[in-house]
Amino acid sequence: MYFFNALPGAVAEGLIWGLMAIGVYISYKILDIADLTVDGSICTGACVCAVLISNGVPVWLSMIIAFLAGALAGIVSGVFNTAFGIPSILAGILTQLILYSVNLAILGGKSLISLVGGQHKLLLSMSNNPMAIVSAGLLIAATIICLWLFFYTEVGLTLKSTGDNADMSRAQGVNVKFNKVLGLAIANGIVALAGSLLAQYKGSANINDGRGAIVIALAAIFIGLSVSLKIKPNFVVSLIGVVGGGIVYYIIYNFVVLLGLKTDYLKMLSAIIVVVFLAVPYIKGEYFKKQKSVVRASAANNAGGGENA
Amino acid sequence: MLKITNLEKTFNAGTINAKTALCGLNLELKDGDFVTVIGGNGAGKSTLLNAIAGVWKPDYGTIEIDGVDVTAMPEHKRAKFLGRVFQDPMKGTAPDMEIDENLSIAARRGTKRKLLWGIRKGERERYAALLKDLDLGLETRLSTKVGLLSGGQRQAVTLLMATLNRPKLLLLDEHTAALDPKTAEKVLQITDKIVTENKLTTLMITHNMRDAIEHGNRLIMMHEGNVIIDVEGEEKKKLTVEDLLALFTKASGKEFANDRAILS
C-alpha cells in the first residue's frame, strides 16, 4: 500500500531524471564522450533556477537561464577537451570541480536555498504529484521533438557522425572540435534544465544536489535502451526509452527503500546497476561467444543431416 | 592542380625513434592526372597522402591545391578540395548511420552546414541512381545502417562519398588492400569508372605493382621519403613488373624489399 502511495512521486522524480538522462544520452551515446560535467551542471541548473525564482524572476525565464548556464558549463568542458587537449573525462572532472565553487557563489555562500513557504509560482512541486507528472511530461515531449528535428538537420547529422566516426567526419569537412563543444553545450543545457525542475520539485537547491547524477542517468539509459532497442532502434524510441528508464529506476529505488535498505546504500545500488548493465554484454561476448558458435555449427549440421535423410 | 615543394616530415624528432618519413619531396600533378603511387613499407606513401589531407602539419615545405596554399589549413577546411578513401574500410563511413545519411553528409562537403533538413527532396533518388551504377544492390537499401555492409560495399560507398561533391583531388590510400582479391578487383573497376567519368585528378597508393601499371596515366615510386621513379604516358603503358624492379634497383641501389608488392 505504501508502495502505491509512493508511486506518483516516483514517476514524477523519474521523469525529471529521465530528462537529465536525455542530456547524458547526447554526450555518452551520440558524441561517445563520458562527460562528467553533468554532476556539476545539474546542480548549477538547480541553483540558478532557485536563486532566480526566489528573487522574483518568472519561472519560465529562470528555467531558460538555467539551461543557458548549463550550456555554458558544457562549452567550458568542451573547450578544455578540444582546444586545450585535456582528455574528455578529466575535462569533465575539472569543470565539475569549478562548478562546485561557482554553485556556492550562486547560492551566495549558503549550502541551501529553499523555495518552500514563499509565494513563488512553480511549474511543478512534490506537493502536487499528478500536476508535476503532466508538467515534466510535456517539457520532456517538447525536448524530444526539438532534438528529433535537430538531429535530422545538416548540422544535427554531422553531430551524429562526429561521435560515430571522427575520421570520416573530418574527411567530409566537418569541424569535429566545434561539434563536440556544441554537443556538450546541448547536453549540459538539458541536464541543467532537469536540475531546474529538480529544485522546483523538491522546493530547494542544495550544493550537494547532483552528486553521482551521471550514474543515475547511465542507469536510466541502460535500463531504457535494453527495452527500446528491442522494440525499434531509432532515435525517438530510444529517447522515450531513456525517460522510461528513469521512471523504472525511481520505482526500483522506492521499492528498495520500502524493503528497508538504508538510504546510505542507494548510491552504491545505482553504481551496481550500471556495472551490471555494462558487464553483462561484455562477459557474454568475452566468455560465451565460442559456445554459441559451437551450438550454431552443430545446429547447422543437424539441419544438413535432416536434409540428407 | 597539386604542387608540393620541398616537403619534409620527421616523426618523433629528437628521440631515438626519430623517423624521417618525407625528405624534401617535390611533386606536381596536372589537371586530370591519375597517378598511381608504389613503394616499399615505410617509403612515405601514406605520409605523403596524410600531408596533403592535412592530418598533421609538415616540418617544412608547402602544399598547393589548385593555386591555393593549404599548408597551414586545418584538415576539415581542406576537405572541400579533397575526396579521400582510406585503407581501413571502417574509417570512411559512419557505421551507426544510414547509407543516405552518410551520402548526404558527403554531398555537403565544403559547404556551410545549416539548420535545414539534412536530406532534402530528390536527394534519395539521386543517391539511389548513383548506387545503382555501383551494381552492388545497394540502391534499395538506402535506410540500411552502413555498419551492416561488407568491407567491399563500404569501400564502394566511401568512394561514392569522396566523389559525390566533385573533389579537386581524389586521394586513395591503398583502398583495396584490406579486401579479398575479387572484391578488390570490383572496387578498382568502380574506381576507374568514377575517375574517368568525372575526369578526376587522382593520387592512388597501391601495394600491387600490376595494379599500379594497369591503372592511371602516370606512375611514381617512392623510396625513403622521396620520389625515385616517375613515368607517364606511353612509357608507362609499356612498363612491366620486371622493368619496375630493375628501375628500382638502379634508382635506389637496393633490391626491392616488399614481397607483398612483387608476388601479388
Coordinates of C-alpha atoms in Angstrom, one line a residue:
Chain A
M1 CA 0.0 0.0 0.0
Y2 CA 2.8 2.4 0.9
F3 CA 4.4 1.4 -2.3
F4 CA 1.4 2.5 -4.3
N5 CA 1.2 5.7 -2.4
A6 CA 4.8 6.4 -3.3
L7 CA 4.3 5.6 -7.0
P8 CA 3.2 9.1 -8.3
G9 CA 6.2 10.6 -6.6
A10 CA 8.5 8.0 -8.1
V11 CA 7.1 8.6 -11.5
A12 CA 7.5 12.4 -11.2
E13 CA 11.0 12.2 -9.9
G14 CA 11.8 9.5 -12.5
L15 CA 10.6 11.9 -15.3
I16 CA 12.9 14.6 -14.1
W17 CA 15.9 12.2 -14.1
G18 CA 14.7 10.9 -17.4
L19 CA 15.1 14.4 -18.8
M20 CA 18.6 14.6 -17.3
A21 CA 19.3 11.2 -18.9
I22 CA 18.4 12.6 -22.3
G23 CA 21.2 15.1 -21.9
V24 CA 23.6 12.4 -20.9
Y25 CA 22.4 10.3 -23.8
I26 CA 23.6 13.0 -26.2
S27 CA 27.1 13.1 -24.7
Y28 CA 27.5 9.5 -23.9
K29 CA 25.7 7.7 -26.7
I30 CA 25.8 10.2 -29.6
L31 CA 29.1 12.0 -29.0
D32 CA 30.7 9.0 -27.4
I33 CA 32.1 11.1 -24.5
A34 CA 31.7 10.1 -20.9
D35 CA 31.1 13.6 -19.8
L36 CA 31.4 14.0 -16.0
T37 CA 30.5 17.7 -16.2
V38 CA 26.9 16.8 -15.7
D39 CA 27.3 16.1 -11.9
G40 CA 28.1 19.8 -11.6
S41 CA 25.8 21.2 -14.3
I42 CA 22.6 19.6 -12.9
C43 CA 23.4 21.4 -9.6
T44 CA 24.1 24.6 -11.5
G45 CA 20.7 24.4 -13.1
A46 CA 19.1 23.8 -9.7
C47 CA 21.0 26.7 -8.0
V48 CA 20.4 29.2 -10.8
C49 CA 16.7 28.4 -11.1
A50 CA 16.2 28.5 -7.3
V51 CA 18.0 31.8 -6.8
L52 CA 16.2 33.5 -9.7
I53 CA 12.8 32.3 -8.6
S54 CA 13.4 33.4 -5.0
N55 CA 14.3 36.8 -6.3
G56 CA 11.0 37.1 -8.2
V57 CA 12.1 36.2 -11.7
P58 CA 9.3 34.3 -13.6
V59 CA 9.7 30.5 -13.6
W60 CA 10.0 30.2 -17.4
L61 CA 12.7 32.8 -17.6
S62 CA 14.6 31.2 -14.7
M63 CA 14.5 27.9 -16.5
I64 CA 15.8 29.3 -19.7
I65 CA 18.6 31.0 -17.9
A66 CA 19.3 27.7 -16.1
F67 CA 19.5 25.9 -19.5
L68 CA 22.0 28.6 -20.7
A69 CA 24.1 28.3 -17.6
G70 CA 24.3 24.5 -18.1
A71 CA 25.2 25.0 -21.8
L72 CA 28.0 27.4 -20.8
A73 CA 29.4 24.7 -18.4
G74 CA 29.3 22.3 -21.4
I75 CA 31.2 24.8 -23.5
V76 CA 33.9 25.2 -20.9
S77 CA 34.3 21.4 -20.7
G78 CA 34.3 21.1 -24.4
V79 CA 36.9 23.8 -24.8
F80 CA 39.1 22.2 -22.2
N81 CA 38.9 19.0 -24.2
T82 CA 39.2 20.3 -27.8
A83 CA 41.2 23.5 -27.6
F84 CA 43.5 22.6 -24.6
G85 CA 43.8 18.9 -25.4
I86 CA 42.7 17.7 -22.0
P87 CA 41.2 14.2 -22.1
S88 CA 37.4 14.4 -22.0
I89 CA 37.0 12.6 -18.7
L90 CA 39.5 14.8 -16.9
A91 CA 38.0 17.9 -18.6
G92 CA 34.6 16.9 -17.2
I93 CA 36.1 16.4 -13.7
L94 CA 37.8 19.7 -13.8
T95 CA 34.7 21.6 -14.9
Q96 CA 32.7 19.8 -12.3
L97 CA 35.1 21.0 -9.6
I98 CA 35.0 24.5 -11.0
L99 CA 31.2 24.3 -10.9
Y100 CA 31.2 23.4 -7.2
S101 CA 32.7 26.8 -6.4
V102 CA 30.5 28.5 -8.9
N103 CA 27.4 26.9 -7.5
L104 CA 28.4 28.0 -4.0
A105 CA 28.8 31.5 -5.3
I106 CA 25.4 31.4 -7.0
L107 CA 23.8 30.3 -3.7
G108 CA 25.5 33.3 -2.1
G109 CA 27.8 31.2 0.1
K110 CA 24.9 29.2 1.6
S111 CA 24.7 25.5 1.1
L112 CA 20.9 25.6 0.5
I113 CA 18.2 27.8 -0.8
S114 CA 14.6 27.0 0.0
L115 CA 11.6 27.8 -2.2
V116 CA 9.2 26.4 0.3
G117 CA 6.9 28.9 2.2
G118 CA 7.4 31.7 -0.3
Q119 CA 4.7 32.8 -2.7
H120 CA 6.6 31.6 -5.7
K121 CA 4.7 30.2 -8.7
L122 CA 6.4 27.0 -9.7
L123 CA 6.0 24.7 -12.7
L124 CA 5.9 21.7 -10.5
S125 CA 6.2 20.6 -6.9
M126 CA 6.2 17.4 -4.9
S127 CA 3.1 18.6 -3.1
N128 CA 1.1 18.0 -6.3
N129 CA 2.5 14.9 -8.0
P130 CA -0.1 14.5 -10.8
M131 CA 0.5 18.1 -11.8
A132 CA 4.2 17.5 -11.7
I133 CA 3.9 14.5 -13.9
V134 CA 2.0 16.4 -16.5
S135 CA 4.3 19.4 -16.5
A136 CA 7.5 17.3 -16.6
G137 CA 6.0 15.1 -19.2
L138 CA 5.1 18.0 -21.5
L139 CA 8.5 19.5 -21.1
I140 CA 10.1 16.2 -22.0
A141 CA 7.9 15.8 -25.0
A142 CA 8.8 19.2 -26.3
T143 CA 12.5 18.5 -25.7
I144 CA 12.3 15.2 -27.6
I145 CA 10.6 16.8 -30.5
C146 CA 13.2 19.6 -30.7
L147 CA 16.0 17.1 -30.6
W148 CA 14.4 14.8 -33.1
L149 CA 14.1 17.8 -35.5
F150 CA 17.6 19.0 -34.8
F151 CA 19.3 15.6 -35.4
Y152 CA 17.8 15.5 -38.9
T153 CA 19.2 18.8 -39.9
E154 CA 22.5 19.2 -41.7
V155 CA 24.2 20.3 -38.5
G156 CA 22.5 17.6 -36.5
L157 CA 23.6 14.8 -38.9
T158 CA 27.2 15.9 -38.6
L159 CA 26.9 15.9 -34.8
K160 CA 25.9 12.3 -35.0
S161 CA 28.7 11.4 -37.4
T162 CA 31.2 13.2 -35.1
G163 CA 30.6 10.7 -32.4
D164 CA 30.2 7.8 -34.8
N165 CA 33.3 8.3 -36.9
A166 CA 35.5 11.3 -36.3
D167 CA 37.9 10.4 -39.2
M168 CA 35.1 10.2 -41.7
S169 CA 33.6 13.5 -40.4
R170 CA 36.9 15.4 -40.8
A171 CA 37.4 13.9 -44.3
Q172 CA 33.9 15.2 -45.1
G173 CA 34.8 18.7 -43.9
V174 CA 33.1 18.5 -40.5
N175 CA 34.6 20.6 -37.8
V176 CA 34.8 17.9 -35.2
K177 CA 36.1 20.1 -32.4
F178 CA 33.3 22.6 -32.8
N179 CA 30.7 19.8 -32.9
K180 CA 32.0 18.3 -29.7
V181 CA 31.7 21.7 -27.9
L182 CA 28.2 22.2 -29.4
G183 CA 27.1 18.7 -28.4
L184 CA 28.4 19.2 -24.9
A185 CA 26.6 22.5 -24.7
I186 CA 23.3 21.0 -25.7
A187 CA 23.8 18.0 -23.4
N188 CA 24.6 20.1 -20.3
G189 CA 21.9 22.6 -21.1
I190 CA 19.3 19.8 -20.9
V191 CA 20.9 18.5 -17.8
A192 CA 20.7 21.9 -16.2
L193 CA 17.1 22.2 -17.3
A194 CA 16.4 18.9 -15.4
G195 CA 18.3 20.5 -12.4
S196 CA 15.9 23.4 -12.5
L197 CA 12.9 21.0 -12.4
L198 CA 14.5 19.1 -9.5
A199 CA 14.9 22.3 -7.5
Q200 CA 11.3 23.2 -8.0
Y201 CA 10.1 19.7 -7.3
K202 CA 12.0 19.4 -4.1
G203 CA 11.4 23.1 -3.2
S204 CA 15.1 23.7 -2.7
A205 CA 18.5 23.8 -4.2
N206 CA 21.4 22.2 -2.3
I207 CA 25.1 22.4 -3.1
N208 CA 25.2 18.6 -2.9
D209 CA 22.5 18.1 -5.5
G210 CA 23.7 16.0 -8.4
R211 CA 26.5 14.1 -6.7
G212 CA 26.6 10.9 -8.7
A213 CA 24.0 12.1 -11.1
I214 CA 25.8 10.7 -14.1
V215 CA 25.5 7.2 -12.6
I216 CA 21.7 7.6 -12.2
A217 CA 21.5 8.9 -15.7
L218 CA 23.5 6.0 -17.1
A219 CA 21.4 3.5 -15.2
A220 CA 18.3 5.1 -16.7
I221 CA 19.9 4.9 -20.2
F222 CA 20.9 1.3 -19.9
I223 CA 17.5 0.2 -18.4
G224 CA 15.7 2.2 -21.1
L225 CA 17.7 1.1 -24.1
S226 CA 17.6 -2.6 -23.0
V227 CA 13.9 -2.4 -23.8
S228 CA 13.6 0.3 -26.5
L229 CA 16.3 -1.1 -28.8
K230 CA 14.3 -4.4 -28.9
I231 CA 11.2 -2.5 -30.0
K232 CA 12.6 -0.2 -32.6
P233 CA 16.2 1.1 -32.8
N234 CA 15.5 4.6 -33.7
F235 CA 16.3 8.0 -32.1
V236 CA 12.9 9.0 -30.8
V237 CA 12.1 5.5 -29.4
S238 CA 15.5 5.5 -27.7
L239 CA 14.9 8.8 -26.1
I240 CA 11.4 7.7 -24.9
G241 CA 13.1 4.5 -23.6
V242 CA 15.6 6.6 -21.7
V243 CA 12.9 8.6 -20.0
G244 CA 11.1 5.3 -19.2
G245 CA 14.4 4.0 -17.8
G246 CA 14.5 7.0 -15.4
I247 CA 11.0 6.2 -14.2
V248 CA 11.8 2.5 -13.7
Y249 CA 14.9 3.4 -11.8
Y250 CA 12.9 5.5 -9.4
I251 CA 10.3 2.9 -8.9
I252 CA 13.0 0.4 -8.1
Y253 CA 14.6 3.0 -5.8
N254 CA 11.3 3.5 -3.9
F255 CA 10.8 -0.3 -3.7
V256 CA 14.2 -0.9 -2.3
V257 CA 13.7 1.8 0.3
L258 CA 10.4 0.3 1.3
L259 CA 12.2 -3.1 1.7
G260 CA 14.2 -1.3 4.4
L261 CA 17.5 -0.7 2.6
K262 CA 19.3 2.2 4.3
T263 CA 19.3 5.3 2.1
D264 CA 23.1 5.4 2.7
Y265 CA 23.5 2.5 0.3
L266 CA 21.4 3.8 -2.6
K267 CA 24.4 5.4 -4.4
M268 CA 26.1 2.0 -4.3
L269 CA 22.9 0.5 -5.7
S270 CA 22.9 2.8 -8.6
A271 CA 26.5 2.1 -9.3
I272 CA 25.9 -1.6 -9.2
I273 CA 23.0 -1.3 -11.7
V274 CA 25.4 0.5 -14.1
V275 CA 28.2 -2.1 -13.6
V276 CA 25.8 -5.0 -14.3
F277 CA 24.5 -3.4 -17.5
L278 CA 28.0 -2.7 -18.7
A279 CA 29.4 -6.0 -17.6
V280 CA 26.8 -8.4 -18.8
P281 CA 27.1 -7.8 -22.6
Y282 CA 30.9 -7.7 -22.2
I283 CA 31.0 -11.0 -20.3
K284 CA 28.6 -12.6 -22.8
G285 CA 30.8 -11.6 -25.7
E286 CA 34.1 -12.5 -24.0
Y287 CA 33.3 -15.8 -22.4
F288 CA 30.2 -17.2 -24.1
K289 CA 30.8 -16.4 -27.7
K290 CA 32.6 -19.7 -28.5
Q291 CA 29.9 -21.8 -27.0
K292 CA 27.3 -20.0 -29.1
S293 CA 29.0 -20.6 -32.4
V294 CA 29.5 -24.3 -31.5
V295 CA 25.8 -24.5 -30.8
R296 CA 25.1 -22.8 -34.2
A297 CA 27.5 -25.1 -36.0
S298 CA 26.0 -28.2 -34.6
A299 CA 22.5 -26.9 -35.3
A300 CA 23.5 -26.3 -38.9
N301 CA 25.0 -29.8 -39.1
N302 CA 21.8 -31.2 -37.7
A303 CA 19.8 -29.3 -40.3
G304 CA 22.1 -30.5 -43.1
G305 CA 21.7 -34.1 -41.8
G306 CA 18.0 -33.8 -41.8
E307 CA 18.0 -32.7 -45.4
N308 CA 20.1 -35.7 -46.4
A309 CA 17.8 -38.1 -44.6
Chain B
M1 CA 46.4 21.1 -59.8
L2 CA 48.6 19.9 -57.0
K3 CA 52.0 21.3 -56.3
I4 CA 54.2 20.0 -53.5
T5 CA 57.5 21.8 -52.8
N6 CA 60.4 20.6 -50.6
L7 CA 58.1 18.6 -48.2
E8 CA 59.7 17.3 -45.1
K9 CA 58.4 15.4 -42.1
T10 CA 60.1 13.6 -39.3
F11 CA 58.2 11.7 -36.7
N12 CA 59.4 11.6 -33.1
A13 CA 62.1 14.2 -34.0
G14 CA 64.9 14.4 -31.4
T15 CA 64.3 10.9 -30.0
I16 CA 66.0 7.6 -30.8
N17 CA 62.8 6.7 -32.6
A18 CA 63.1 9.6 -35.0
K19 CA 61.9 8.6 -38.4
T20 CA 62.2 10.8 -41.4
A21 CA 59.2 9.9 -43.5
L22 CA 59.4 12.6 -46.2
C23 CA 62.7 14.3 -47.1
G24 CA 62.4 17.3 -49.4
L25 CA 59.8 15.7 -51.7
N26 CA 58.7 17.6 -54.8
L27 CA 55.6 16.6 -56.8
E28 CA 53.4 18.3 -59.4
L29 CA 50.2 16.9 -60.7
K30 CA 48.4 18.2 -63.8
D31 CA 44.7 18.6 -64.1
G32 CA 43.2 15.2 -64.8
D33 CA 46.3 13.2 -63.9
F34 CA 45.6 9.7 -62.5
V35 CA 48.8 8.9 -60.6
T36 CA 49.5 5.5 -59.0
V37 CA 52.0 5.5 -56.1
I38 CA 54.0 2.5 -55.2
G39 CA 56.8 1.8 -52.8
G40 CA 58.0 -0.5 -50.0
N41 CA 56.9 -0.3 -46.4
G42 CA 58.0 3.0 -44.8
A43 CA 58.7 4.6 -48.1
G44 CA 56.4 7.5 -47.1
K45 CA 53.4 6.9 -49.4
S46 CA 50.8 7.2 -46.7
T47 CA 52.7 10.0 -45.1
L48 CA 52.5 11.9 -48.3
L49 CA 48.7 11.4 -48.6
N50 CA 48.2 12.4 -45.0
A51 CA 50.3 15.5 -45.5
I52 CA 48.1 16.5 -48.5
A53 CA 44.9 15.8 -46.4
G54 CA 46.2 17.8 -43.5
V55 CA 46.2 15.1 -40.8
W56 CA 49.3 17.0 -39.4
K57 CA 51.5 19.9 -40.5
P58 CA 54.7 19.2 -42.3
D59 CA 58.0 20.4 -40.8
Y60 CA 59.0 22.1 -43.9
G61 CA 57.7 22.8 -47.4
T62 CA 54.5 23.9 -49.0
I63 CA 51.4 22.2 -50.5
E64 CA 49.3 24.0 -53.1
I65 CA 46.0 22.7 -54.4
D66 CA 44.6 24.5 -57.5
G67 CA 46.8 27.5 -56.7
V68 CA 45.7 27.7 -53.0
D69 CA 48.4 27.3 -50.4
V70 CA 46.8 24.8 -48.0
T71 CA 49.9 24.0 -45.9
A72 CA 48.5 25.7 -42.8
M73 CA 44.8 24.9 -43.4
P74 CA 43.2 22.6 -40.9
E75 CA 42.0 19.1 -42.1
H76 CA 38.3 19.9 -42.1
K77 CA 38.7 23.1 -44.1
R78 CA 41.0 21.4 -46.7
A79 CA 38.3 18.7 -47.1
K80 CA 36.5 21.0 -49.6
F81 CA 39.2 20.3 -52.1
L82 CA 39.7 16.6 -51.4
G83 CA 37.9 13.3 -51.7
R84 CA 39.5 10.6 -49.5
V85 CA 39.2 6.8 -49.3
F86 CA 41.2 5.1 -46.6
Q87 CA 42.8 1.7 -46.4
D88 CA 40.6 0.6 -43.5
P89 CA 37.0 0.1 -44.8
M90 CA 35.7 1.1 -41.3
K91 CA 37.3 4.5 -41.5
G92 CA 35.5 6.2 -44.4
T93 CA 31.8 5.8 -43.2
A94 CA 29.8 6.3 -40.1
P95 CA 28.6 2.8 -39.2
D96 CA 25.7 3.7 -37.0
M97 CA 24.2 6.0 -39.6
E98 CA 22.1 5.1 -42.7
I99 CA 23.6 4.9 -46.2
D100 CA 21.6 8.0 -47.3
E101 CA 22.7 9.9 -44.2
N102 CA 26.3 9.2 -44.9
L103 CA 25.9 10.3 -48.5
S104 CA 24.1 13.5 -47.5
I105 CA 26.9 14.5 -45.2
A106 CA 29.4 13.8 -48.0
A107 CA 27.2 15.8 -50.5
R108 CA 27.7 18.9 -48.3
R109 CA 31.5 18.6 -48.1
G110 CA 32.9 22.1 -48.4
T111 CA 29.6 23.9 -47.8
K112 CA 28.5 25.7 -44.7
R113 CA 26.1 23.3 -42.9
K114 CA 22.8 24.9 -41.7
L115 CA 19.8 24.1 -39.7
L116 CA 18.0 22.9 -42.8
W117 CA 16.8 19.3 -43.4
G118 CA 19.8 17.1 -43.7
I119 CA 18.3 15.1 -46.6
R120 CA 16.1 17.1 -48.9
K121 CA 13.6 16.3 -51.7
G122 CA 15.1 14.5 -54.6
E123 CA 18.3 13.6 -52.8
R124 CA 17.4 10.0 -52.1
E125 CA 16.5 9.5 -55.8
R126 CA 19.9 10.9 -56.8
Y127 CA 21.7 8.6 -54.4
A128 CA 19.7 5.6 -55.5
A129 CA 20.7 6.2 -59.1
L130 CA 24.4 6.6 -58.2
L131 CA 24.3 3.4 -56.1
K132 CA 22.6 1.6 -58.9
D133 CA 25.7 2.4 -61.1
L134 CA 27.9 0.6 -58.5
D135 CA 25.9 -2.6 -59.2
L136 CA 26.1 -3.8 -55.6
G137 CA 22.4 -3.9 -55.0
L138 CA 22.6 -1.0 -52.5
E139 CA 20.1 1.2 -54.3
T140 CA 17.2 -0.4 -52.5
R141 CA 18.9 -0.3 -49.1
L142 CA 19.3 3.5 -48.6
S143 CA 18.0 3.2 -45.0
T144 CA 20.4 0.4 -44.0
K145 CA 23.0 1.3 -41.4
V146 CA 26.4 1.3 -43.1
G147 CA 27.8 -0.9 -40.3
L148 CA 25.8 -3.8 -41.7
L149 CA 27.5 -3.7 -45.1
S150 CA 30.6 -5.8 -46.1
G151 CA 34.0 -4.2 -46.3
G152 CA 33.8 -4.0 -50.1
Q153 CA 30.4 -2.4 -50.1
R154 CA 31.7 0.1 -47.5
Q155 CA 34.7 1.0 -49.7
A156 CA 32.4 1.5 -52.7
V157 CA 30.1 3.8 -50.6
T158 CA 33.2 5.7 -49.4
L159 CA 34.3 6.1 -52.9
L160 CA 31.0 7.5 -53.9
M161 CA 31.1 9.8 -50.9
A162 CA 34.5 11.0 -51.8
T163 CA 33.4 11.9 -55.3
L164 CA 29.7 13.0 -54.7
N165 CA 30.8 16.6 -54.5
R166 CA 33.4 16.7 -57.2
P167 CA 36.8 17.0 -55.4
K168 CA 39.7 18.8 -57.0
L169 CA 41.9 15.9 -55.9
L170 CA 41.0 12.3 -55.1
L171 CA 43.3 10.6 -52.5
L172 CA 43.1 6.8 -52.4
D173 CA 45.2 5.3 -49.7
E174 CA 45.6 1.5 -50.5
H175 CA 41.8 1.4 -50.6
T176 CA 41.7 -2.2 -51.8
A177 CA 44.4 -3.6 -49.6
A178 CA 42.0 -4.9 -46.9
L179 CA 39.6 -6.6 -49.3
D180 CA 39.7 -10.1 -50.8
P181 CA 41.1 -10.2 -54.3
K182 CA 37.7 -10.5 -56.1
T183 CA 36.2 -7.6 -54.1
A184 CA 39.4 -5.6 -54.6
E185 CA 39.1 -6.1 -58.4
K186 CA 35.5 -4.9 -58.3
V187 CA 36.3 -1.8 -56.2
L188 CA 39.2 -1.0 -58.6
Q189 CA 36.8 -1.2 -61.5
I190 CA 34.4 1.2 -59.8
T191 CA 37.3 3.5 -59.1
D192 CA 38.4 3.5 -62.7
K193 CA 34.8 4.2 -63.8
I194 CA 34.3 7.1 -61.4
V195 CA 37.7 8.6 -62.1
T196 CA 37.3 8.6 -65.9
E197 CA 33.7 9.6 -65.9
N198 CA 34.4 12.7 -63.7
K199 CA 37.9 13.3 -65.1
L200 CA 39.2 13.4 -61.5
T201 CA 42.8 14.3 -60.6
T202 CA 43.7 11.2 -58.6
L203 CA 46.6 10.0 -56.4
M204 CA 46.2 6.3 -55.7
I205 CA 48.6 4.4 -53.4
T206 CA 48.7 0.7 -54.1
H207 CA 50.9 -2.2 -52.9
N208 CA 50.2 -4.1 -56.1
M209 CA 52.7 -3.4 -58.9
R210 CA 50.5 -4.8 -61.6
D211 CA 47.6 -2.6 -60.5
A212 CA 49.9 0.4 -60.4
I213 CA 50.9 -0.3 -64.0
E214 CA 47.4 -1.1 -65.3
H215 CA 45.7 1.9 -63.8
G216 CA 46.2 5.6 -64.4
N217 CA 48.3 7.6 -66.8
R218 CA 51.4 8.1 -64.6
L219 CA 53.3 6.0 -62.0
I220 CA 55.6 7.2 -59.3
M221 CA 57.6 5.0 -57.0
M222 CA 58.7 6.3 -53.6
H223 CA 61.7 5.3 -51.5
E224 CA 62.9 6.7 -48.2
G225 CA 60.7 9.7 -48.3
N226 CA 61.2 10.7 -51.9
V227 CA 60.1 10.1 -55.4
I228 CA 62.7 7.9 -57.2
I229 CA 60.8 6.8 -60.3
D230 CA 58.3 8.9 -62.3
V231 CA 57.0 7.6 -65.6
E232 CA 54.0 8.6 -67.6
G233 CA 52.1 8.3 -70.9
E234 CA 53.4 5.8 -73.5
E235 CA 56.4 4.9 -71.4
K236 CA 54.2 3.8 -68.5
K237 CA 51.9 1.8 -70.8
K238 CA 54.9 -0.4 -71.9
L239 CA 56.1 -0.9 -68.3
T240 CA 56.3 -4.4 -66.8
V241 CA 56.8 -5.5 -63.2
E242 CA 60.3 -6.7 -64.1
D243 CA 61.1 -3.3 -65.6
L244 CA 59.9 -1.6 -62.5
L245 CA 62.0 -3.8 -60.3
A246 CA 65.1 -3.1 -62.4
L247 CA 64.3 0.6 -62.4
F248 CA 64.0 0.5 -58.6
T249 CA 67.4 -1.3 -58.2
K250 CA 69.0 1.3 -60.5
A251 CA 67.5 4.3 -58.7
S252 CA 67.9 3.2 -55.1
G253 CA 70.9 0.9 -55.4
K254 CA 68.9 -1.8 -53.5
E255 CA 66.8 -4.8 -54.1
F256 CA 63.1 -4.1 -53.8
A257 CA 62.2 -5.4 -50.4
N258 CA 58.5 -6.0 -50.4
D259 CA 57.3 -9.5 -51.2
R260 CA 53.7 -8.5 -51.0
A261 CA 54.1 -6.0 -53.8
I262 CA 56.0 -8.4 -56.1
L263 CA 54.0 -11.5 -55.5
S264 CA 50.6 -10.1 -55.7

